[in-house]
Structures are given as structure tokens and as C-alpha cells.
PDB file of C-alpha atoms in Angstrom:
ATOM      1  CA  UNK A1363      94.693 -44.869  11.871  1.00  0.00           C
ATOM      2  CA  UNK A1364      94.090 -42.642  14.873  1.00  0.00           C
ATOM      3  CA  UNK A1365      95.365 -39.310  13.482  1.00  0.00           C
ATOM      4  CA  UNK A1366      98.702 -39.564  15.267  1.00  0.00           C
ATOM      5  CA  UNK A1367     101.811 -39.228  13.164  1.00  0.00           C
ATOM      6  CA  UNK A1368     105.450 -39.883  13.808  1.00  0.00           C
ATOM      7  CA  UNK A1369     108.463 -38.850  11.780  1.00  0.00           C
ATOM      8  CA  UNK A1370     112.097 -39.420  12.593  1.00  0.00           C
ATOM      9  CA  UNK A1371     115.478 -38.121  11.609  1.00  0.00           C
ATOM     10  CA  UNK A1372     118.888 -39.427  12.479  1.00  0.00           C
ATOM     11  CA  UNK A1373     120.598 -37.606  15.342  1.00  0.00           C
ATOM     12  CA  UNK A1374     124.240 -37.583  16.341  1.00  0.00           C
ATOM     13  CA  UNK A1375     123.844 -40.641  18.524  1.00  0.00           C
ATOM     14  CA  UNK A1376     120.394 -42.112  18.350  1.00  0.00           C
ATOM     15  CA  UNK A1377     117.129 -41.253  16.723  1.00  0.00           C
ATOM     16  CA  UNK A1378     115.249 -38.000  16.782  1.00  0.00           C
ATOM     17  CA  UNK A1379     111.543 -38.594  16.549  1.00  0.00           C
ATOM     18  CA  UNK A1380     108.619 -36.226  16.447  1.00  0.00           C
ATOM     19  CA  UNK A1381     105.433 -37.571  17.902  1.00  0.00           C
ATOM     20  CA  UNK A1382     102.496 -35.438  16.958  1.00  0.00           C
ATOM     21  CA  UNK A1383      99.495 -36.493  19.003  1.00  0.00           C
ATOM     22  CA  UNK A1384      96.902 -34.016  17.771  1.00  0.00           C
ATOM     23  CA  UNK A1385      97.095 -34.293  13.973  1.00  0.00           C
ATOM     24  CA  UNK A1386      98.568 -30.806  13.477  1.00  0.00           C
ATOM     25  CA  UNK A1387     101.848 -29.979  11.795  1.00  0.00           C
ATOM     26  CA  UNK A1388     104.090 -30.935  14.741  1.00  0.00           C
ATOM     27  CA  UNK A1389     103.612 -27.631  16.563  1.00  0.00           C
ATOM     28  CA  UNK A1390     102.844 -29.686  19.640  1.00  0.00           C
ATOM     29  CA  UNK A1391     103.942 -33.095  20.809  1.00  0.00           C
ATOM     30  CA  UNK A1392     107.241 -34.575  21.836  1.00  0.00           C
ATOM     31  CA  UNK A1393     110.692 -34.664  20.272  1.00  0.00           C
ATOM     32  CA  UNK A1394     113.165 -37.279  21.462  1.00  0.00           C
ATOM     33  CA  UNK A1395     116.871 -37.361  20.657  1.00  0.00           C
ATOM     34  CA  UNK A1396     119.995 -39.317  21.509  1.00  0.00           C
ATOM     35  CA  UNK A1397     118.340 -42.554  22.583  1.00  0.00           C
ATOM     36  CA  UNK A1398     115.966 -40.747  24.928  1.00  0.00           C
ATOM     37  CA  UNK A1399     118.611 -38.716  26.755  1.00  0.00           C
ATOM     38  CA  UNK A1400     116.928 -35.533  25.532  1.00  0.00           C
ATOM     39  CA  UNK A1401     113.144 -35.203  25.411  1.00  0.00           C
ATOM     40  CA  UNK A1402     111.403 -31.978  24.446  1.00  0.00           C
ATOM     41  CA  UNK A1403     107.727 -31.729  25.398  1.00  0.00           C
ATOM     42  CA  UNK A1404     106.361 -28.925  23.252  1.00  0.00           C
ATOM     43  CA  UNK A1405     102.992 -28.888  25.053  1.00  0.00           C
ATOM     44  CA  UNK A1406     104.469 -28.462  28.550  1.00  0.00           C
ATOM     45  CA  UNK A1407     107.526 -26.551  27.266  1.00  0.00           C
ATOM     46  CA  UNK A1408     109.887 -28.759  29.217  1.00  0.00           C
ATOM     47  CA  UNK A1409     113.102 -30.517  28.315  1.00  0.00           C
ATOM     48  CA  UNK A1410     114.074 -33.685  30.120  1.00  0.00           C
ATOM     49  CA  UNK A1411     117.832 -34.119  29.968  1.00  0.00           C
ATOM     50  CA  UNK A1412     119.239 -37.390  31.311  1.00  0.00           C
ATOM     51  CA  UNK A1413     116.193 -37.630  33.580  1.00  0.00           C
ATOM     52  CA  UNK A1414     116.336 -34.026  34.843  1.00  0.00           C
ATOM     53  CA  UNK A1415     113.448 -31.773  33.824  1.00  0.00           C
ATOM     54  CA  UNK A1416     113.973 -28.127  32.875  1.00  0.00           C
ATOM     55  CA  UNK A1417     111.230 -25.566  32.284  1.00  0.00           C
ATOM     56  CA  UNK A1418     111.617 -23.661  29.009  1.00  0.00           C
ATOM     57  CA  UNK A1419     110.212 -20.441  27.631  1.00  0.00           C
ATOM     58  CA  UNK A1420     108.427 -20.530  24.288  1.00  0.00           C
ATOM     59  CA  UNK A1421     111.593 -19.211  22.609  1.00  0.00           C
ATOM     60  CA  UNK A1422     113.812 -21.778  24.375  1.00  0.00           C
ATOM     61  CA  UNK A1423     111.530 -24.584  23.201  1.00  0.00           C
ATOM     62  CA  UNK A1424     111.458 -23.201  19.666  1.00  0.00           C
ATOM     63  CA  UNK A1425     115.267 -23.020  19.545  1.00  0.00           C
ATOM     64  CA  UNK A1426     115.739 -26.507  20.980  1.00  0.00           C
ATOM     65  CA  UNK A1427     113.173 -27.901  18.561  1.00  0.00           C
ATOM     66  CA  UNK A1428     115.038 -26.308  15.656  1.00  0.00           C
ATOM     67  CA  UNK A1429     118.366 -27.752  16.797  1.00  0.00           C
ATOM     68  CA  UNK A1430     116.865 -31.220  17.229  1.00  0.00           C
ATOM     69  CA  UNK A1431     115.178 -31.084  13.826  1.00  0.00           C
ATOM     70  CA  UNK A1432     118.353 -29.877  12.094  1.00  0.00           C
ATOM     71  CA  UNK A1433     119.935 -33.089  13.317  1.00  0.00           C
ATOM     72  CA  UNK A1434     123.489 -34.250  13.163  1.00  0.00           C
ATOM     73  CA  UNK A1435     126.390 -31.919  12.504  1.00  0.00           C
ATOM     74  CA  UNK A1436     127.429 -28.329  12.980  1.00  0.00           C
ATOM     75  CA  UNK A1437     124.964 -25.754  11.678  1.00  0.00           C
ATOM     76  CA  UNK A1438     125.795 -22.193  10.700  1.00  0.00           C
ATOM     77  CA  UNK A1439     124.043 -19.463  12.701  1.00  0.00           C
ATOM     78  CA  UNK A1440     122.207 -18.341   9.536  1.00  0.00           C
ATOM     79  CA  UNK A1441     120.801 -21.837   9.085  1.00  0.00           C
ATOM     80  CA  UNK A1442     119.587 -21.944  12.685  1.00  0.00           C
ATOM     81  CA  UNK A1443     118.096 -18.444  12.544  1.00  0.00           C
ATOM     82  CA  UNK A1444     116.191 -19.246   9.351  1.00  0.00           C
ATOM     83  CA  UNK A1445     114.986 -22.609  10.684  1.00  0.00           C
ATOM     84  CA  UNK A1446     113.872 -21.332  14.081  1.00  0.00           C
ATOM     85  CA  UNK A1447     112.670 -17.766  13.455  1.00  0.00           C
ATOM     86  CA  UNK A1448     112.479 -17.556   9.665  1.00  0.00           C
ATOM     87  CA  UNK A1449     114.719 -14.480   9.458  1.00  0.00           C
ATOM     88  CA  UNK A1450     118.340 -13.623   8.867  1.00  0.00           C
ATOM     89  CA  UNK A1451     119.841 -11.554  11.648  1.00  0.00           C
ATOM     90  CA  UNK A1452     123.370 -10.788  12.693  1.00  0.00           C
ATOM     91  CA  UNK A1453     124.742 -14.200  13.809  1.00  0.00           C
ATOM     92  CA  UNK A1454     125.772 -12.592  17.115  1.00  0.00           C
ATOM     93  CA  UNK A1455     122.038 -12.388  17.929  1.00  0.00           C
ATOM     94  CA  UNK A1456     122.041 -16.159  18.420  1.00  0.00           C
ATOM     95  CA  UNK A1457     124.661 -16.169  21.187  1.00  0.00           C
ATOM     96  CA  UNK A1458     122.397 -15.093  24.039  1.00  0.00           C
ATOM     97  CA  UNK A1459     119.491 -17.505  23.375  1.00  0.00           C
ATOM     98  CA  UNK A1460     121.993 -20.340  22.898  1.00  0.00           C
ATOM     99  CA  UNK A1461     123.746 -19.513  26.179  1.00  0.00           C
ATOM    100  CA  UNK A1462     120.421 -19.406  28.063  1.00  0.00           C
ATOM    101  CA  UNK A1463     119.382 -22.763  26.597  1.00  0.00           C
ATOM    102  CA  UNK A1464     122.773 -24.307  27.417  1.00  0.00           C
ATOM    103  CA  UNK A1465     122.326 -23.331  31.074  1.00  0.00           C
ATOM    104  CA  UNK A1466     118.783 -24.692  31.207  1.00  0.00           C
ATOM    105  CA  UNK A1467     119.913 -28.026  29.776  1.00  0.00           C
ATOM    106  CA  UNK A1468     122.175 -28.335  32.819  1.00  0.00           C
ATOM    107  CA  UNK A1469     125.428 -28.962  30.997  1.00  0.00           C
ATOM    108  CA  UNK A1470     126.665 -26.387  28.504  1.00  0.00           C
ATOM    109  CA  UNK A1471     128.353 -29.120  26.486  1.00  0.00           C
ATOM    110  CA  UNK A1472     124.940 -30.189  25.108  1.00  0.00           C
ATOM    111  CA  UNK A1473     125.279 -27.343  22.592  1.00  0.00           C
ATOM    112  CA  UNK A1474     128.765 -27.140  21.190  1.00  0.00           C
ATOM    113  CA  UNK A1475     129.999 -23.922  19.614  1.00  0.00           C
ATOM    114  CA  UNK A1476     132.594 -24.114  16.853  1.00  0.00           C
ATOM    115  CA  UNK A1477     133.976 -21.576  14.400  1.00  0.00           C
ATOM    116  CA  UNK A1478     131.423 -22.789  11.855  1.00  0.00           C
ATOM    117  CA  UNK A1479     128.359 -22.694  14.112  1.00  0.00           C
ATOM    118  CA  UNK A1480     126.551 -24.802  16.691  1.00  0.00           C
ATOM    119  CA  UNK A1481     125.884 -28.501  17.144  1.00  0.00           C
ATOM    120  CA  UNK A1482     123.542 -30.306  19.509  1.00  0.00           C
ATOM    121  CA  UNK A1483     125.588 -33.156  20.967  1.00  0.00           C
ATOM    122  CA  UNK A1484     125.124 -35.238  24.078  1.00  0.00           C
ATOM    123  CA  UNK A1485     127.968 -35.030  26.569  1.00  0.00           C
ATOM    124  CA  UNK A1486     129.470 -38.171  28.004  1.00  0.00           C
ATOM    125  CA  UNK A1487     127.316 -39.591  30.774  1.00  0.00           C
ATOM    126  CA  UNK A1488     128.450 -38.659  34.244  1.00  0.00           C
ATOM    127  CA  UNK A1489     129.668 -41.566  36.337  1.00  0.00           C
ATOM    128  CA  UNK A1490     127.748 -42.040  39.558  1.00  0.00           C
TER     129      UNK A1490
END
């Protein structure tokens, strides 16, 4: 065993896997979701979305990581806030960071907003 660990959870369409290459508690490494359509590199703080790379801030990466790890389904703002930042705030406080992340992912439909909360879902592939 080389100290690397991998854990996976089921995503909406595909597998979400965490590859931790340094033996720590997955604070660094790579998360992959939706059959590789979304890749989050925690070391470089980049997201690769359908082959297009986007630079993320530390907070963007933390939020995207939390959404990927929460997995399939719609998640209440309280659930996301607790998972990502460990605090309960007014759910409205989540709107701005979500909107920034949606823009950075290139297609706002990657993060769907419903009455119940937010869901990370891949949009249909664009036809070329």
C-alpha cells in the first residue's frame, strides 16, 4: 500500500470519487463526478467542466467540494452551510457564493436551485 486512498459516492449520473494522494484526510487531491465531466483539483483549486478549466478561489473550491460530497439530490441550504462551513447562517447567505460558482462552472444549470435547496446536476451535453 502506498498511502494513497480512494473513496467514492454515487452521484446523480456517474461516480464521485475522492483521490487523496498525500495520506491526509482528503483536504487535497481530486474529486471527480458525473463520469468525469466535472473534476475538482483541490491542490490547484481548479474545476474542469466538460474539458474547460476554471480557476476557483478557496471558498469556491470548498463549496464545490461540499456539493460533490453531498451527492445526488436536492440539499437544503442549512445542510450545505453545515457541510461546507460548519455553521448555520441565514440561507440567503448561500445565494451569492452559489451564483459565483455557477458562473465559474460556465453553465449555470450545473447547480440547480429549487424551492427546497440546491442540487449539483450535469446539464445536457452541448451538440457540436
